[in-house]
PDB file of C-alpha atoms in Angstrom:
ATOM      1  CA  MET Q  26      55.913  82.061  91.670  1.00 73.00           C
ATOM      2  CA  ILE Q  27      58.687  79.820  92.959  1.00 83.00           C
ATOM      3  CA  VAL Q  28      56.141  77.035  93.500  1.00 87.00           C
ATOM      4  CA  TYR Q  29      55.211  77.275  89.811  1.00 90.00           C
ATOM      5  CA  HIS Q  30      58.905  76.964  88.951  1.00 91.00           C
ATOM      6  CA  LEU Q  31      59.250  73.865  91.139  1.00 94.00           C
ATOM      7  CA  ILE Q  32      56.217  72.193  89.590  1.00 95.00           C
ATOM      8  CA  SER Q  33      57.452  73.067  86.098  1.00 96.00           C
ATOM      9  CA  ILE Q  34      60.928  71.708  86.872  1.00 96.00           C
ATOM     10  CA  THR Q  35      59.456  68.437  88.110  1.00 96.00           C
ATOM     11  CA  PHE Q  36      57.257  68.021  85.031  1.00 96.00           C
ATOM     12  CA  ALA Q  37      60.229  68.913  82.808  1.00 96.00           C
ATOM     13  CA  TYR Q  38      62.259  66.176  84.493  1.00 96.00           C
ATOM     14  CA  VAL Q  39      59.489  63.654  83.798  1.00 96.00           C
ATOM     15  CA  ILE Q  40      59.093  64.822  80.184  1.00 95.00           C
ATOM     16  CA  ASP Q  41      62.806  64.414  79.548  1.00 94.00           C
ATOM     17  CA  MET Q  42      62.836  60.943  81.106  1.00 94.00           C
ATOM     18  CA  VAL Q  43      59.848  59.813  79.014  1.00 92.00           C
ATOM     19  CA  VAL Q  44      60.401  61.623  75.708  1.00 88.00           C
ATOM     20  CA  GLY Q  45      64.047  62.685  75.683  1.00 82.00           C
ATOM     21  CA  ASP Q  46      65.191  64.496  72.549  1.00 79.00           C
ATOM     22  CA  PRO Q  47      63.699  62.834  69.435  1.00 74.00           C
ATOM     23  CA  PRO Q  48      66.056  63.594  66.522  1.00 72.00           C
ATOM     24  CA  ASN Q  49      63.321  64.741  64.133  1.00 73.00           C
ATOM     25  CA  TRP Q  50      61.647  67.146  66.561  1.00 74.00           C
ATOM     26  CA  PRO Q  51      62.434  70.890  66.405  1.00 73.00           C
ATOM     27  CA  HIS Q  52      64.777  71.923  69.197  1.00 80.00           C
ATOM     28  CA  PRO Q  53      65.670  75.410  70.514  1.00 88.00           C
ATOM     29  CA  VAL Q  54      69.391  74.561  70.621  1.00 88.00           C
ATOM     30  CA  ARG Q  55      69.391  74.070  66.845  1.00 89.00           C
ATOM     31  CA  TRP Q  56      67.815  77.490  66.393  1.00 91.00           C
ATOM     32  CA  MET Q  57      70.360  78.988  68.765  1.00 94.00           C
ATOM     33  CA  GLY Q  58      73.144  77.352  66.790  1.00 92.00           C
ATOM     34  CA  THR Q  59      71.850  78.892  63.560  1.00 93.00           C
ATOM     35  CA  MET Q  60      71.716  82.321  65.181  1.00 95.00           C
ATOM     36  CA  ILE Q  61      75.221  82.009  66.656  1.00 95.00           C
ATOM     37  CA  SER Q  62      76.599  80.915  63.271  1.00 95.00           C
ATOM     38  CA  PHE Q  63      74.918  83.923  61.651  1.00 95.00           C
ATOM     39  CA  PHE Q  64      76.634  86.367  64.025  1.00 95.00           C
ATOM     40  CA  GLU Q  65      79.959  84.523  63.969  1.00 94.00           C
ATOM     41  CA  LYS Q  66      80.276  84.588  60.180  1.00 94.00           C
ATOM     42  CA  ARG Q  67      79.608  88.315  60.065  1.00 93.00           C
ATOM     43  CA  TRP Q  68      81.530  89.540  63.101  1.00 94.00           C
ATOM     44  CA  ASN Q  69      84.435  87.162  63.715  1.00 93.00           C
ATOM     45  CA  HIS Q  70      86.973  88.976  61.566  1.00 92.00           C
ATOM     46  CA  GLY Q  71      89.010  92.160  61.551  1.00 89.00           C
ATOM     47  CA  GLU Q  72      89.816  94.052  64.739  1.00 90.00           C
ATOM     48  CA  SER Q  73      88.096  94.155  68.149  1.00 92.00           C
ATOM     49  CA  LYS Q  74      87.077  90.497  67.996  1.00 93.00           C
ATOM     50  CA  ARG Q  75      86.690  90.310  71.771  1.00 94.00           C
ATOM     51  CA  TRP Q  76      84.225  93.199  71.807  1.00 96.00           C
ATOM     52  CA  LYS Q  77      82.353  91.716  68.867  1.00 96.00           C
ATOM     53  CA  GLY Q  78      82.153  88.435  70.760  1.00 96.00           C
ATOM     54  CA  ILE Q  79      80.686  90.247  73.771  1.00 96.00           C
ATOM     55  CA  VAL Q  80      78.060  91.890  71.561  1.00 96.00           C
ATOM     56  CA  MET Q  81      77.293  88.521  69.953  1.00 96.00           C
ATOM     57  CA  LEU Q  82      76.774  86.867  73.340  1.00 97.00           C
ATOM     58  CA  LEU Q  83      74.578  89.677  74.645  1.00 97.00           C
ATOM     59  CA  SER Q  84      72.540  89.690  71.437  1.00 97.00           C
ATOM     60  CA  VAL Q  85      71.887  85.953  71.575  1.00 97.00           C
ATOM     61  CA  LEU Q  86      70.969  86.037  75.279  1.00 97.00           C
ATOM     62  CA  LEU Q  87      68.670  89.042  74.851  1.00 97.00           C
ATOM     63  CA  ILE Q  88      66.840  87.505  71.886  1.00 97.00           C
ATOM     64  CA  VAL Q  89      66.431  84.131  73.612  1.00 97.00           C
ATOM     65  CA  PHE Q  90      65.329  85.658  76.921  1.00 97.00           C
ATOM     66  CA  SER Q  91      62.813  88.006  75.278  1.00 97.00           C
ATOM     67  CA  ILE Q  92      61.167  85.279  73.188  1.00 96.00           C
ATOM     68  CA  VAL Q  93      60.916  82.767  76.040  1.00 97.00           C
ATOM     69  CA  LEU Q  94      59.693  85.380  78.541  1.00 97.00           C
ATOM     70  CA  MET Q  95      56.973  86.509  76.133  1.00 97.00           C
ATOM     71  CA  VAL Q  96      55.798  82.941  75.515  1.00 97.00           C
ATOM     72  CA  VAL Q  97      55.760  82.131  79.244  1.00 97.00           C
ATOM     73  CA  LEU Q  98      53.918  85.331  80.192  1.00 97.00           C
ATOM     74  CA  ILE Q  99      51.270  84.646  77.561  1.00 97.00           C
ATOM     75  CA  GLY Q 100      50.837  81.153  78.989  1.00 97.00           C
ATOM     76  CA  TYR Q 101      50.390  82.393  82.549  1.00 96.00           C
ATOM     77  CA  LYS Q 102      48.055  85.167  81.397  1.00 96.00           C
ATOM     78  CA  ILE Q 103      45.768  82.538  79.873  1.00 97.00           C
ATOM     79  CA  HIS Q 104      45.835  80.421  83.075  1.00 96.00           C
ATOM     80  CA  PRO Q 105      48.449  79.338  85.637  1.00 95.00           C
ATOM     81  CA  VAL Q 106      48.057  75.720  84.520  1.00 96.00           C
ATOM     82  CA  VAL Q 107      48.778  76.728  80.922  1.00 97.00           C
ATOM     83  CA  GLY Q 108      51.807  78.688  82.111  1.00 96.00           C
ATOM     84  CA  ILE Q 109      53.151  75.689  84.033  1.00 96.00           C
ATOM     85  CA  ILE Q 110      52.666  73.416  81.014  1.00 96.00           C
ATOM     86  CA  VAL Q 111      54.473  75.882  78.735  1.00 96.00           C
ATOM     87  CA  GLU Q 112      57.341  76.284  81.211  1.00 96.00           C
ATOM     88  CA  SER Q 113      57.595  72.535  81.696  1.00 97.00           C
ATOM     89  CA  PHE Q 114      58.054  71.835  77.994  1.00 95.00           C
ATOM     90  CA  ILE Q 115      60.520  74.693  77.539  1.00 95.00           C
ATOM     91  CA  ILE Q 116      62.630  73.624  80.533  1.00 96.00           C
ATOM     92  CA  SER Q 117      62.577  70.017  79.316  1.00 95.00           C
ATOM     93  CA  THR Q 118      64.397  71.142  76.160  1.00 94.00           C
ATOM     94  CA  THR Q 119      67.255  72.496  78.278  1.00 95.00           C
ATOM     95  CA  ILE Q 120      67.994  69.191  80.028  1.00 95.00           C
ATOM     96  CA  ALA Q 121      69.338  65.991  78.505  1.00 93.00           C
ATOM     97  CA  GLN Q 122      69.491  63.161  81.026  1.00 95.00           C
ATOM     98  CA  ARG Q 123      67.841  60.617  78.755  1.00 95.00           C
ATOM     99  CA  SER Q 124      69.887  61.706  75.721  1.00 94.00           C
ATOM    100  CA  LEU Q 125      73.092  61.485  77.736  1.00 95.00           C
ATOM    101  CA  LYS Q 126      72.274  57.964  78.868  1.00 96.00           C
ATOM    102  CA  GLU Q 127      71.300  56.888  75.348  1.00 95.00           C
ATOM    103  CA  ALA Q 128      74.488  58.338  73.843  1.00 95.00           C
ATOM    104  CA  SER Q 129      76.718  56.575  76.376  1.00 97.00           C
ATOM    105  CA  PHE Q 130      74.877  53.274  75.887  1.00 97.00           C
ATOM    106  CA  GLU Q 131      75.407  53.633  72.140  1.00 96.00           C
ATOM    107  CA  VAL Q 132      79.075  53.200  73.072  1.00 97.00           C
ATOM    108  CA  TYR Q 133      78.495  50.578  75.784  1.00 97.00           C
ATOM    109  CA  ASN Q 134      76.454  48.122  73.702  1.00 97.00           C
ATOM    110  CA  PRO Q 135      79.008  47.474  70.925  1.00 96.00           C
ATOM    111  CA  LEU Q 136      81.782  47.595  73.508  1.00 96.00           C
ATOM    112  CA  ILE Q 137      80.429  44.657  75.512  1.00 96.00           C
ATOM    113  CA  SER Q 138      79.833  42.700  72.306  1.00 95.00           C
ATOM    114  CA  GLY Q 139      83.476  43.160  71.303  1.00 93.00           C
ATOM    115  CA  ASP Q 140      82.805  45.472  68.353  1.00 95.00           C
ATOM    116  CA  LEU Q 141      85.502  48.060  69.092  1.00 95.00           C
ATOM    117  CA  VAL Q 142      85.225  49.639  65.646  1.00 95.00           C
ATOM    118  CA  GLU Q 143      81.568  50.531  66.208  1.00 96.00           C
ATOM    119  CA  ALA Q 144      82.222  51.574  69.820  1.00 96.00           C
ATOM    120  CA  ARG Q 145      84.967  53.955  68.642  1.00 96.00           C
ATOM    121  CA  ARG Q 146      82.652  55.383  65.990  1.00 96.00           C
ATOM    122  CA  LYS Q 147      79.854  55.994  68.485  1.00 96.00           C
ATOM    123  CA  LEU Q 148      82.280  57.535  70.975  1.00 96.00           C
ATOM    124  CA  SER Q 149      83.487  59.968  68.305  1.00 95.00           C
ATOM    125  CA  TYR Q 150      79.964  61.452  68.250  1.00 94.00           C
ATOM    126  CA  ILE Q 151      80.187  62.592  71.886  1.00 93.00           C
ATOM    127  CA  VAL Q 152      83.870  63.457  72.426  1.00 93.00           C
ATOM    128  CA  GLY Q 153      86.329  65.689  70.599  1.00 88.00           C
ATOM    129  CA  ARG Q 154      89.349  63.410  70.961  1.00 91.00           C
ATOM    130  CA  ASP Q 155      90.627  60.999  68.336  1.00 93.00           C
ATOM    131  CA  THR Q 156      89.023  57.594  68.822  1.00 93.00           C
ATOM    132  CA  ASN Q 157      90.400  55.438  65.990  1.00 93.00           C
ATOM    133  CA  ASP Q 158      93.080  53.665  68.032  1.00 91.00           C
ATOM    134  CA  LEU Q 159      91.463  53.492  71.476  1.00 94.00           C
ATOM    135  CA  ASP Q 160      91.298  50.187  73.331  1.00 94.00           C
ATOM    136  CA  GLU Q 161      88.337  49.036  75.442  1.00 95.00           C
ATOM    137  CA  SER Q 162      89.478  50.839  78.591  1.00 96.00           C
ATOM    138  CA  GLU Q 163      90.076  54.135  76.803  1.00 96.00           C
ATOM    139  CA  ILE Q 164      86.744  53.922  74.984  1.00 96.00           C
ATOM    140  CA  ALA Q 165      84.989  53.366  78.311  1.00 97.00           C
ATOM    141  CA  ARG Q 166      86.922  56.245  79.863  1.00 97.00           C
ATOM    142  CA  GLY Q 167      85.711  58.607  77.156  1.00 96.00           C
ATOM    143  CA  ALA Q 168      82.077  57.641  77.716  1.00 97.00           C
ATOM    144  CA  ILE Q 169      82.386  57.840  81.506  1.00 97.00           C
ATOM    145  CA  GLU Q 170      84.007  61.274  81.371  1.00 96.00           C
ATOM    146  CA  THR Q 171      81.211  62.488  79.075  1.00 96.00           C
ATOM    147  CA  VAL Q 172      78.510  61.330  81.501  1.00 97.00           C
ATOM    148  CA  ALA Q 173      80.360  62.714  84.525  1.00 96.00           C
ATOM    149  CA  GLU Q 174      81.034  66.138  83.028  1.00 94.00           C
ATOM    150  CA  ASN Q 175      77.613  66.567  81.451  1.00 95.00           C
ATOM    151  CA  THR Q 176      75.665  65.640  84.568  1.00 96.00           C
ATOM    152  CA  SER Q 177      76.030  69.296  85.490  1.00 96.00           C
ATOM    153  CA  ASP Q 178      76.193  70.901  82.041  1.00 93.00           C
ATOM    154  CA  GLY Q 179      73.332  68.887  80.634  1.00 94.00           C
ATOM    155  CA  VAL Q 180      70.976  68.430  83.575  1.00 96.00           C
ATOM    156  CA  THR Q 181      71.554  69.955  86.999  1.00 97.00           C
ATOM    157  CA  ALA Q 182      72.784  73.397  85.905  1.00 97.00           C
ATOM    158  CA  PRO Q 183      69.706  74.220  83.783  1.00 96.00           C
ATOM    159  CA  LEU Q 184      67.474  72.917  86.598  1.00 96.00           C
ATOM    160  CA  PHE Q 185      69.319  75.172  89.054  1.00 96.00           C
ATOM    161  CA  TRP Q 186      68.726  78.259  86.920  1.00 96.00           C
ATOM    162  CA  ALA Q 187      65.123  77.206  86.238  1.00 96.00           C
ATOM    163  CA  LEU Q 188      64.446  77.354  89.980  1.00 94.00           C
ATOM    164  CA  ILE Q 189      65.788  80.899  90.155  1.00 93.00           C
ATOM    165  CA  GLY Q 190      64.209  82.298  86.999  1.00 94.00           C
ATOM    166  CA  GLY Q 191      61.954  79.698  85.448  1.00 94.00           C
ATOM    167  CA  ALA Q 192      62.093  78.792  81.760  1.00 96.00           C
ATOM    168  CA  PRO Q 193      63.609  82.153  80.654  1.00 97.00           C
ATOM    169  CA  LEU Q 194      66.693  81.722  82.862  1.00 97.00           C
ATOM    170  CA  ALA Q 195      66.996  78.019  82.064  1.00 97.00           C
ATOM    171  CA  MET Q 196      67.060  78.936  78.393  1.00 97.00           C
ATOM    172  CA  ILE Q 197      69.604  81.692  79.088  1.00 97.00           C
ATOM    173  CA  TYR Q 198      71.831  78.990  80.558  1.00 97.00           C
ATOM    174  CA  ARG Q 199      71.345  76.730  77.523  1.00 96.00           C
ATOM    175  CA  ALA Q 200      72.077  79.636  75.157  1.00 96.00           C
ATOM    176  CA  THR Q 201      75.255  80.430  77.103  1.00 96.00           C
ATOM    177  CA  ASN Q 202      76.315  76.796  76.988  1.00 95.00           C
ATOM    178  CA  THR Q 203      75.641  76.633  73.244  1.00 95.00           C
ATOM    179  CA  CYS Q 204      77.683  79.785  72.624  1.00 96.00           C
ATOM    180  CA  ASP Q 205      80.553  78.285  74.607  1.00 94.00           C
ATOM    181  CA  SER Q 206      80.319  74.985  72.727  1.00 92.00           C
ATOM    182  CA  MET Q 207      80.420  76.716  69.355  1.00 93.00           C
ATOM    183  CA  VAL Q 208      82.882  79.585  69.816  1.00 94.00           C
ATOM    184  CA  GLY Q 209      84.437  79.230  73.286  1.00 89.00           C
ATOM    185  CA  HIS Q 210      87.600  77.504  72.048  1.00 85.00           C
ATOM    186  CA  MET Q 211      91.210  78.451  72.719  1.00 81.00           C
ATOM    187  CA  ASN Q 212      92.327  78.334  69.095  1.00 85.00           C
ATOM    188  CA  GLU Q 213      93.344  81.042  66.674  1.00 86.00           C
ATOM    189  CA  ARG Q 214      89.872  81.478  65.238  1.00 89.00           C
ATOM    190  CA  TYR Q 215      87.902  81.726  68.479  1.00 90.00           C
ATOM    191  CA  LYS Q 216      90.209  82.656  71.376  1.00 91.00           C
ATOM    192  CA  GLU Q 217      89.218  86.343  71.166  1.00 94.00           C
ATOM    193  CA  PHE Q 218      85.725  86.162  69.669  1.00 95.00           C
ATOM    194  CA  GLY Q 219      84.659  83.357  72.035  1.00 94.00           C
ATOM    195  CA  TRP Q 220      86.301  84.785  75.165  1.00 96.00           C
ATOM    196  CA  ALA Q 221      83.081  86.244  76.617  1.00 96.00           C
ATOM    197  CA  SER Q 222      81.072  83.081  75.886  1.00 96.00           C
ATOM    198  CA  ALA Q 223      83.637  80.876  77.636  1.00 95.00           C
ATOM    199  CA  LYS Q 224      83.913  83.154  80.670  1.00 96.00           C
ATOM    200  CA  TRP Q 225      80.179  83.604  81.099  1.00 97.00           C
ATOM    201  CA  ASP Q 226      79.657  79.842  80.799  1.00 96.00           C
ATOM    202  CA  ASP Q 227      82.196  79.389  83.622  1.00 96.00           C
ATOM    203  CA  VAL Q 228      80.249  81.855  85.780  1.00 96.00           C
ATOM    204  CA  MET Q 229      76.873  80.189  85.209  1.00 97.00           C
ATOM    205  CA  ASN Q 230      78.280  76.714  85.913  1.00 96.00           C
ATOM    206  CA  TRP Q 231      80.298  77.623  89.023  1.00 97.00           C
ATOM    207  CA  ILE Q 232      77.662  76.879  91.676  1.00 96.00           C
ATOM    208  CA  PRO Q 233      75.796  74.006  89.916  1.00 97.00           C
ATOM    209  CA  SER Q 234      78.982  72.054  89.135  1.00 96.00           C
ATOM    210  CA  ARG Q 235      80.138  72.116  92.749  1.00 97.00           C
ATOM    211  CA  LEU Q 236      76.708  71.218  94.085  1.00 97.00           C
ATOM    212  CA  THR Q 237      76.579  68.345  91.604  1.00 97.00           C
ATOM    213  CA  GLY Q 238      79.938  66.902  92.634  1.00 97.00           C
ATOM    214  CA  ILE Q 239      79.011  67.099  96.314  1.00 97.00           C
ATOM    215  CA  ILE Q 240      75.591  65.507  95.758  1.00 97.00           C
ATOM    216  CA  MET Q 241      77.218  62.714  93.768  1.00 97.00           C
ATOM    217  CA  LEU Q 242      79.279  61.726  96.788  1.00 96.00           C
ATOM    218  CA  ILE Q 243      76.399  62.185  99.218  1.00 95.00           C
ATOM    219  CA  GLY Q 244      74.176  59.944  97.135  1.00 93.00           C
ATOM    220  CA  LYS Q 245      76.580  57.110  96.354  1.00 91.00           C
ATOM    221  CA  ASN Q 246      79.013  55.304  98.639  1.00 90.00           C
ATOM    222  CA  PRO Q 247      82.542  54.883  97.212  1.00 94.00           C
ATOM    223  CA  GLU Q 248      83.158  51.319  96.031  1.00 90.00           C
ATOM    224  CA  SER Q 249      86.840  50.921  96.846  1.00 88.00           C
ATOM    225  CA  MET Q 250      87.902  53.586  99.314  1.00 91.00           C
ATOM    226  CA  ALA Q 251      86.924  55.251 102.562  1.00 92.00           C
ATOM    227  CA  TYR Q 252      84.401  58.061 102.429  1.00 92.00           C
ATOM    228  CA  ARG Q 253      86.926  60.544 103.793  1.00 94.00           C
ATOM    229  CA  LYS Q 254      89.420  59.656 101.069  1.00 95.00           C
ATOM    230  CA  ALA Q 255      86.736  60.123  98.410  1.00 95.00           C
ATOM    231  CA  TRP Q 256      85.972  63.644  99.682  1.00 96.00           C
ATOM    232  CA  THR Q 257      89.672  64.464  99.612  1.00 96.00           C
ATOM    233  CA  ILE Q 258      89.895  63.340  95.991  1.00 96.00           C
ATOM    234  CA  LEU Q 259      86.836  65.418  95.061  1.00 96.00           C
ATOM    235  CA  PHE Q 260      88.132  68.698  96.482  1.00 96.00           C
ATOM    236  CA  HIS Q 261      91.742  68.112  95.456  1.00 95.00           C
ATOM    237  CA  ASP Q 262      91.425  66.592  91.988  1.00 95.00           C
ATOM    238  CA  ALA Q 263      88.523  68.727  90.720  1.00 95.00           C
ATOM    239  CA  LYS Q 264      90.883  71.694  90.634  1.00 92.00           C
ATOM    240  CA  LYS Q 265      93.261  69.865  88.265  1.00 91.00           C
ATOM    241  CA  HIS Q 266      90.867  70.075  85.334  1.00 88.00           C
ATOM    242  CA  PRO Q 267      91.572  72.812  82.761  1.00 86.00           C
ATOM    243  CA  SER Q 268      87.968  73.946  83.190  1.00 89.00           C
ATOM    244  CA  PRO Q 269      87.095  75.510  86.563  1.00 92.00           C
ATOM    245  CA  ASN Q 270      83.866  73.487  86.635  1.00 94.00           C
ATOM    246  CA  SER Q 271      84.120  70.261  84.627  1.00 90.00           C
ATOM    247  CA  GLY Q 272      86.435  68.556  87.098  1.00 93.00           C
ATOM    248  CA  TRP Q 273      83.833  68.334  89.861  1.00 96.00           C
ATOM    249  CA  GLY Q 274      81.715  65.696  88.176  1.00 96.00           C
ATOM    250  CA  GLU Q 275      84.710  63.744  86.884  1.00 96.00           C
ATOM    251  CA  ALA Q 276      86.523  63.757  90.230  1.00 96.00           C
ATOM    252  CA  ALA Q 277      83.380  62.643  92.068  1.00 97.00           C
ATOM    253  CA  VAL Q 278      82.675  59.766  89.661  1.00 97.00           C
ATOM    254  CA  ALA Q 279      86.330  58.673  89.753  1.00 97.00           C
ATOM    255  CA  ALA Q 280      86.283  58.617  93.565  1.00 97.00           C
ATOM    256  CA  ILE Q 281      82.984  56.705  93.745  1.00 97.00           C
ATOM    257  CA  LEU Q 282      84.032  54.038  91.221  1.00 97.00           C
ATOM    258  CA  GLY Q 283      87.640  53.764  92.402  1.00 96.00           C
ATOM    259  CA  ILE Q 284      88.985  54.486  88.923  1.00 96.00           C
ATOM    260  CA  GLN Q 285      91.281  57.086  87.419  1.00 96.00           C
ATOM    261  CA  LEU Q 286      89.964  59.451  84.775  1.00 96.00           C
ATOM    262  CA  GLY Q 287      91.934  61.884  82.648  1.00 93.00           C
ATOM    263  CA  GLY Q 288      95.289  61.106  81.087  1.00 91.00           C
ATOM    264  CA  ARG Q 289      96.525  61.139  77.507  1.00 92.00           C
ATOM    265  CA  ASN Q 290      94.203  62.130  74.687  1.00 92.00           C
ATOM    266  CA  TYR Q 291      94.898  62.912  71.039  1.00 90.00           C
ATOM    267  CA  TYR Q 292      93.209  65.700  69.111  1.00 88.00           C
ATOM    268  CA  LYS Q 293      93.781  65.537  65.345  1.00 85.00           C
ATOM    269  CA  GLY Q 294      96.965  63.616  66.064  1.00 87.00           C
ATOM    270  CA  ILE Q 295      98.276  66.095  68.626  1.00 88.00           C
ATOM    271  CA  VAL Q 296      98.820  64.695  72.110  1.00 90.00           C
ATOM    272  CA  SER Q 297      97.141  66.355  75.092  1.00 87.00           C
ATOM    273  CA  ASN Q 298      98.042  65.164  78.579  1.00 89.00           C
ATOM    274  CA  ARG Q 299      95.085  65.870  80.845  1.00 87.00           C
ATOM    275  CA  ALA Q 300      95.421  65.844  84.616  1.00 88.00           C
ATOM    276  CA  LYS Q 301      94.487  62.517  86.182  1.00 93.00           C
ATOM    277  CA  MET Q 302      91.622  62.346  88.672  1.00 94.00           C
ATOM    278  CA  GLY Q 303      91.045  59.648  91.229  1.00 95.00           C
ATOM    279  CA  GLU Q 304      93.155  56.588  91.997  1.00 94.00           C
ATOM    280  CA  PRO Q 305      93.446  53.523  89.710  1.00 94.00           C
ATOM    281  CA  LEU Q 306      92.151  51.058  92.289  1.00 95.00           C
ATOM    282  CA  ASN Q 307      90.023  49.333  89.636  1.00 95.00           C
ATOM    283  CA  PRO Q 308      90.742  48.984  85.893  1.00 96.00           C
ATOM    284  CA  ILE Q 309      88.272  50.938  83.777  1.00 96.00           C
ATOM    285  CA  GLN Q 310      85.795  48.587  82.127  1.00 96.00           C
ATOM    286  CA  ALA Q 311      82.645  48.873  80.044  1.00 96.00           C
ATOM    287  CA  GLU Q 312      80.477  48.189  83.109  1.00 96.00           C
ATOM    288  CA  HIS Q 313      81.653  51.476  84.593  1.00 97.00           C
ATOM    289  CA  ILE Q 314      79.595  53.248  81.910  1.00 97.00           C
ATOM    290  CA  VAL Q 315      76.478  51.679  83.430  1.00 97.00           C
ATOM    291  CA  LYS Q 316      77.601  52.670  86.916  1.00 97.00           C
ATOM    292  CA  ALA Q 317      78.302  56.246  85.792  1.00 97.00           C
ATOM    293  CA  ASN Q 318      74.729  56.461  84.506  1.00 97.00           C
ATOM    294  CA  SER Q 319      73.475  55.123  87.827  1.00 97.00           C
ATOM    295  CA  ILE Q 320      75.342  57.956  89.542  1.00 97.00           C
ATOM    296  CA  LEU Q 321      73.830  60.401  87.034  1.00 97.00           C
ATOM    297  CA  ALA Q 322      70.272  59.226  87.730  1.00 97.00           C
ATOM    298  CA  LYS Q 323      70.591  59.310  91.508  1.00 97.00           C
ATOM    299  CA  THR Q 324      72.354  62.681  91.469  1.00 97.00           C
ATOM    300  CA  VAL Q 325      69.653  64.324  89.364  1.00 97.00           C
ATOM    301  CA  PHE Q 326      66.904  62.906  91.593  1.00 96.00           C
ATOM    302  CA  LEU Q 327      68.630  64.164  94.748  1.00 97.00           C
ATOM    303  CA  PHE Q 328      69.321  67.506  93.081  1.00 96.00           C
ATOM    304  CA  LEU Q 329      65.619  67.819  92.322  1.00 96.00           C
ATOM    305  CA  LEU Q 330      64.792  67.108  95.970  1.00 95.00           C
ATOM    306  CA  LEU Q 331      67.341  69.730  97.022  1.00 94.00           C
ATOM    307  CA  LEU Q 332      65.691  72.283  94.736  1.00 93.00           C
ATOM    308  CA  TRP Q 333      62.305  71.534  96.304  1.00 92.00           C
ATOM    309  CA  MET Q 334      63.724  71.901  99.818  1.00 92.00           C
ATOM    310  CA  GLY Q 335      65.544  75.102  98.974  1.00 89.00           C
ATOM    311  CA  GLY Q 336      62.595  76.553  97.103  1.00 85.00           C
ATOM    312  CA  MET Q 337      60.116  75.825  99.881  1.00 84.00           C
ATOM    313  CA  LEU Q 338      62.434  77.186 102.555  1.00 86.00           C
ATOM    314  CA  PHE Q 339      62.914  80.341 100.505  1.00 78.00           C
ATOM    315  CA  GLY Q 340      59.155  80.681 100.103  1.00 74.00           C
ATOM    316  CA  LEU Q 341      58.595  80.271 103.845  1.00 79.00           C
ATOM    317  CA  ALA Q 342      61.317  82.828 104.571  1.00 77.00           C
ATOM    318  CA  VAL Q 343      59.709  85.347 102.219  1.00 70.00           C
ATOM    319  CA  THR Q 344      56.278  84.750 103.783  1.00 72.00           C
ATOM    320  CA  TRP Q 345      57.674  85.187 107.295  1.00 77.00           C
ATOM    321  CA  PHE Q 346      59.526  88.353 106.271  1.00 72.00           C
ATOM    322  CA  GLN Q 347      56.415  89.863 104.708  1.00 70.00           C
ATOM    323  CA  SER Q 348      54.266  89.028 107.752  1.00 73.00           C
ATOM    324  CA  SER Q 349      56.821  90.541 110.126  1.00 73.00           C
ATOM    325  CA  ILE Q 350      56.845  93.921 108.377  1.00 68.00           C
ATOM    326  CA  PRO Q 351      54.520  96.302 110.220  1.00 61.00           C
ATOM    327  CA  ILE Q 352      51.745  97.761 108.097  1.00 54.00           C
TER     328      ILE Q 352
END
């Protein structure tokens, strides 16, 4: 079965690169969002919000898993090829490499043409910070940080879980990530109700985020510092991020490009001083958005190769173990 997962993952990668996420096509994440909103409006009030949030998360995951598992099993029952095709398309909806590149280039293109107003507007679509007064460097930083952080969240993490459990587990990851995006906030409204969603998202991202940061540095030589220094920055600065996982991609990209990410952001006029990652050896420029996407592309390709190696080794180990058991 793991070979079917590997083939499906590879096809899903190709589908995402070719098709991406057309805005007018139906998408499972939109359906998940509707379901999460339904539960949130009815349960996020009164007492025991944390327990209600746990029930909401479990309900969403159970519904998503059951539907996807049923669809996949029907596909494989018809024929293995049909099952692989079904899994491939479902997994492709959980990854967003092409969409991530397109969104960051929506910021890059007006930025290099000097249209800061349009660049700020496009950046506001992909970050939560205030963008109205950002200069060129800060606009570029926002786009770079989005690409760096979402390399794991948006691509490698769902591929990781797809290897382990096929389309059903990949969709469980995407449902978890959607719950965290919608209710996993540390504000008065969501800090209790979204607690379980935020914590479970941290658990599911723990291994993929670290693998992603390491593969980033393996796949791309640092531009302005020694390799050893870059590894030091990765393992030291990744821990500075408020999220236990998001810092790994940002620290790796900062080390590779010789720039410093993080710093002062404003959210609805309120200042937030984020930990700085990397060293400011080079000023952040628009071209670093292109380089961040180059790191994204190479990292995902190498991650896919790693999944194939790991999957095949696991398959060989299982075969050897089964053959060594006396009948």
